[in-house]
Amino acid sequence: MSHLFRQTAYSAEALRLNDTSRKEFITHLVDYGCDASVIPLPYLPGDYKVIFVLVIGKTQKKDMPFFSKVSLKDLAENTLEITGSKCNITYVLEP
C-alpha cells in the first residue's frame, strides 16, 4: 500500500507541476480511448479527489499496516495538500 501511496504522490506532483508530463499523460489517455477533456486544461487539482479503495475480506478489520498509515498521512498532509488535491480512503468488502 505504501508503494501505491507514493505512486499517487508522484502522479499528483506531475499533473500539477509539469505541463509536459500532463500533456503526455492526456495523450496516453486518448490512445487508450479516453476523451482528452477528462483532464481539462487548465488543470485545477482542487476540482478532483483522490479516493483509495481498499478491498478487504469479510473477517478483516478496516485497518492497514502502521507504515502504510504513515505513508498515507504524509501523502494527504504534504503532497496532496501542497498540490491542491483532496484525498479520501474507503473500504469495500469482497463478495
JSON list of N, CA and C in Angstrom, two decimals, residues 14-19 22-23 26 36-48 83:
[
{"chain": "A", "resi": 14, "resn": "ALA", "atom": "N", "xyz": [3.24, 15.41, -10.69]},
{"chain": "A", "resi": 14, "resn": "ALA", "atom": "CA", "xyz": [3.46, 15.51, -12.14]},
{"chain": "A", "resi": 14, "resn": "ALA", "atom": "C", "xyz": [2.31, 16.23, -12.83]},
{"chain": "A", "resi": 15, "resn": "LEU", "atom": "N", "xyz": [1.09, 15.92, -12.44]},
{"chain": "A", "resi": 15, "resn": "LEU", "atom": "CA", "xyz": [-0.07, 16.59, -13.05]},
{"chain": "A", "resi": 15, "resn": "LEU", "atom": "C", "xyz": [-0.12, 18.06, -12.70]},
{"chain": "A", "resi": 16, "resn": "ARG", "atom": "N", "xyz": [0.24, 18.40, -11.48]},
{"chain": "A", "resi": 16, "resn": "ARG", "atom": "CA", "xyz": [0.12, 19.79, -11.02]},
{"chain": "A", "resi": 16, "resn": "ARG", "atom": "C", "xyz": [1.29, 20.66, -11.47]},
{"chain": "A", "resi": 17, "resn": "LEU", "atom": "N", "xyz": [2.49, 20.13, -11.44]},
{"chain": "A", "resi": 17, "resn": "LEU", "atom": "CA", "xyz": [3.66, 20.97, -11.59]},
{"chain": "A", "resi": 17, "resn": "LEU", "atom": "C", "xyz": [4.33, 20.90, -12.95]},
{"chain": "A", "resi": 18, "resn": "ASN", "atom": "N", "xyz": [3.95, 19.98, -13.81]},
{"chain": "A", "resi": 18, "resn": "ASN", "atom": "CA", "xyz": [4.70, 19.78, -15.03]},
{"chain": "A", "resi": 18, "resn": "ASN", "atom": "C", "xyz": [3.75, 19.73, -16.22]},
{"chain": "A", "resi": 19, "resn": "ASP", "atom": "N", "xyz": [3.69, 20.81, -16.98]},
{"chain": "A", "resi": 19, "resn": "ASP", "atom": "CA", "xyz": [2.81, 20.88, -18.16]},
{"chain": "A", "resi": 19, "resn": "ASP", "atom": "C", "xyz": [3.12, 19.79, -19.17]},
{"chain": "A", "resi": 22, "resn": "ARG", "atom": "N", "xyz": [1.81, 16.42, -17.98]},
{"chain": "A", "resi": 22, "resn": "ARG", "atom": "CA", "xyz": [0.35, 16.42, -18.04]},
{"chain": "A", "resi": 22, "resn": "ARG", "atom": "C", "xyz": [-0.12, 16.21, -19.48]},
{"chain": "A", "resi": 23, "resn": "LYS", "atom": "N", "xyz": [0.48, 16.91, -20.42]},
{"chain": "A", "resi": 23, "resn": "LYS", "atom": "CA", "xyz": [0.09, 16.77, -21.82]},
{"chain": "A", "resi": 23, "resn": "LYS", "atom": "C", "xyz": [0.39, 15.36, -22.34]},
{"chain": "A", "resi": 26, "resn": "ILE", "atom": "N", "xyz": [-2.25, 13.00, -20.95]},
{"chain": "A", "resi": 26, "resn": "ILE", "atom": "CA", "xyz": [-3.52, 13.15, -21.68]},
{"chain": "A", "resi": 26, "resn": "ILE", "atom": "C", "xyz": [-3.42, 12.42, -23.02]},
{"chain": "A", "resi": 36, "resn": "ALA", "atom": "N", "xyz": [-10.04, 13.48, -24.44]},
{"chain": "A", "resi": 36, "resn": "ALA", "atom": "CA", "xyz": [-8.97, 14.39, -23.99]},
{"chain": "A", "resi": 36, "resn": "ALA", "atom": "C", "xyz": [-9.45, 15.34, -22.90]},
{"chain": "A", "resi": 37, "resn": "SER", "atom": "N", "xyz": [-10.75, 15.60, -22.84]},
{"chain": "A", "resi": 37, "resn": "SER", "atom": "CA", "xyz": [-11.26, 16.54, -21.84]},
{"chain": "A", "resi": 37, "resn": "SER", "atom": "C", "xyz": [-11.39, 15.92, -20.46]},
{"chain": "A", "resi": 38, "resn": "VAL", "atom": "N", "xyz": [-11.00, 14.64, -20.30]},
{"chain": "A", "resi": 38, "resn": "VAL", "atom": "CA", "xyz": [-11.08, 14.01, -18.99]},
{"chain": "A", "resi": 38, "resn": "VAL", "atom": "C", "xyz": [-10.20, 14.76, -17.98]},
{"chain": "A", "resi": 39, "resn": "ILE", "atom": "N", "xyz": [-9.14, 15.36, -18.45]},
{"chain": "A", "resi": 39, "resn": "ILE", "atom": "CA", "xyz": [-8.32, 16.26, -17.63]},
{"chain": "A", "resi": 39, "resn": "ILE", "atom": "C", "xyz": [-8.32, 17.61, -18.35]},
{"chain": "A", "resi": 40, "resn": "PRO", "atom": "N", "xyz": [-9.24, 18.46, -17.96]},
{"chain": "A", "resi": 40, "resn": "PRO", "atom": "CA", "xyz": [-9.36, 19.74, -18.65]},
{"chain": "A", "resi": 40, "resn": "PRO", "atom": "C", "xyz": [-8.17, 20.66, -18.38]},
{"chain": "A", "resi": 41, "resn": "LEU", "atom": "N", "xyz": [-7.90, 21.49, -19.36]},
{"chain": "A", "resi": 41, "resn": "LEU", "atom": "CA", "xyz": [-6.85, 22.50, -19.21]},
{"chain": "A", "resi": 41, "resn": "LEU", "atom": "C", "xyz": [-7.51, 23.85, -19.11]},
{"chain": "A", "resi": 42, "resn": "PRO", "atom": "N", "xyz": [-7.17, 24.71, -18.18]},
{"chain": "A", "resi": 42, "resn": "PRO", "atom": "CA", "xyz": [-6.11, 24.48, -17.21]},
{"chain": "A", "resi": 42, "resn": "PRO", "atom": "C", "xyz": [-6.55, 23.45, -16.17]},
{"chain": "A", "resi": 43, "resn": "TYR", "atom": "N", "xyz": [-5.59, 22.69, -15.71]},
{"chain": "A", "resi": 43, "resn": "TYR", "atom": "CA", "xyz": [-5.82, 21.65, -14.71]},
{"chain": "A", "resi": 43, "resn": "TYR", "atom": "C", "xyz": [-5.91, 22.30, -13.33]},
{"chain": "A", "resi": 44, "resn": "LEU", "atom": "N", "xyz": [-7.01, 22.05, -12.64]},
{"chain": "A", "resi": 44, "resn": "LEU", "atom": "CA", "xyz": [-7.22, 22.58, -11.29]},
{"chain": "A", "resi": 44, "resn": "LEU", "atom": "C", "xyz": [-7.37, 21.41, -10.32]},
{"chain": "A", "resi": 45, "resn": "PRO", "atom": "N", "xyz": [-6.31, 21.04, -9.61]},
{"chain": "A", "resi": 45, "resn": "PRO", "atom": "CA", "xyz": [-6.35, 19.85, -8.76]},
{"chain": "A", "resi": 45, "resn": "PRO", "atom": "C", "xyz": [-7.41, 19.90, -7.68]},
{"chain": "A", "resi": 46, "resn": "GLY", "atom": "N", "xyz": [-7.81, 21.07, -7.25]},
{"chain": "A", "resi": 46, "resn": "GLY", "atom": "CA", "xyz": [-8.85, 21.18, -6.23]},
{"chain": "A", "resi": 46, "resn": "GLY", "atom": "C", "xyz": [-10.21, 20.70, -6.71]},
{"chain": "A", "resi": 47, "resn": "ASP", "atom": "N", "xyz": [-10.35, 20.53, -8.03]},
{"chain": "A", "resi": 47, "resn": "ASP", "atom": "CA", "xyz": [-11.60, 20.03, -8.59]},
{"chain": "A", "resi": 47, "resn": "ASP", "atom": "C", "xyz": [-11.71, 18.51, -8.50]},
{"chain": "A", "resi": 48, "resn": "TYR", "atom": "N", "xyz": [-10.64, 17.85, -8.04]},
{"chain": "A", "resi": 48, "resn": "TYR", "atom": "CA", "xyz": [-10.60, 16.39, -8.03]},
{"chain": "A", "resi": 48, "resn": "TYR", "atom": "C", "xyz": [-10.34, 15.88, -6.62]},
{"chain": "A", "resi": 83, "resn": "THR", "atom": "N", "xyz": [-0.18, 20.18, -3.55]},
{"chain": "A", "resi": 83, "resn": "THR", "atom": "CA", "xyz": [-0.60, 20.24, -4.95]},
{"chain": "A", "resi": 83, "resn": "THR", "atom": "C", "xyz": [-2.05, 20.69, -5.11]}
]
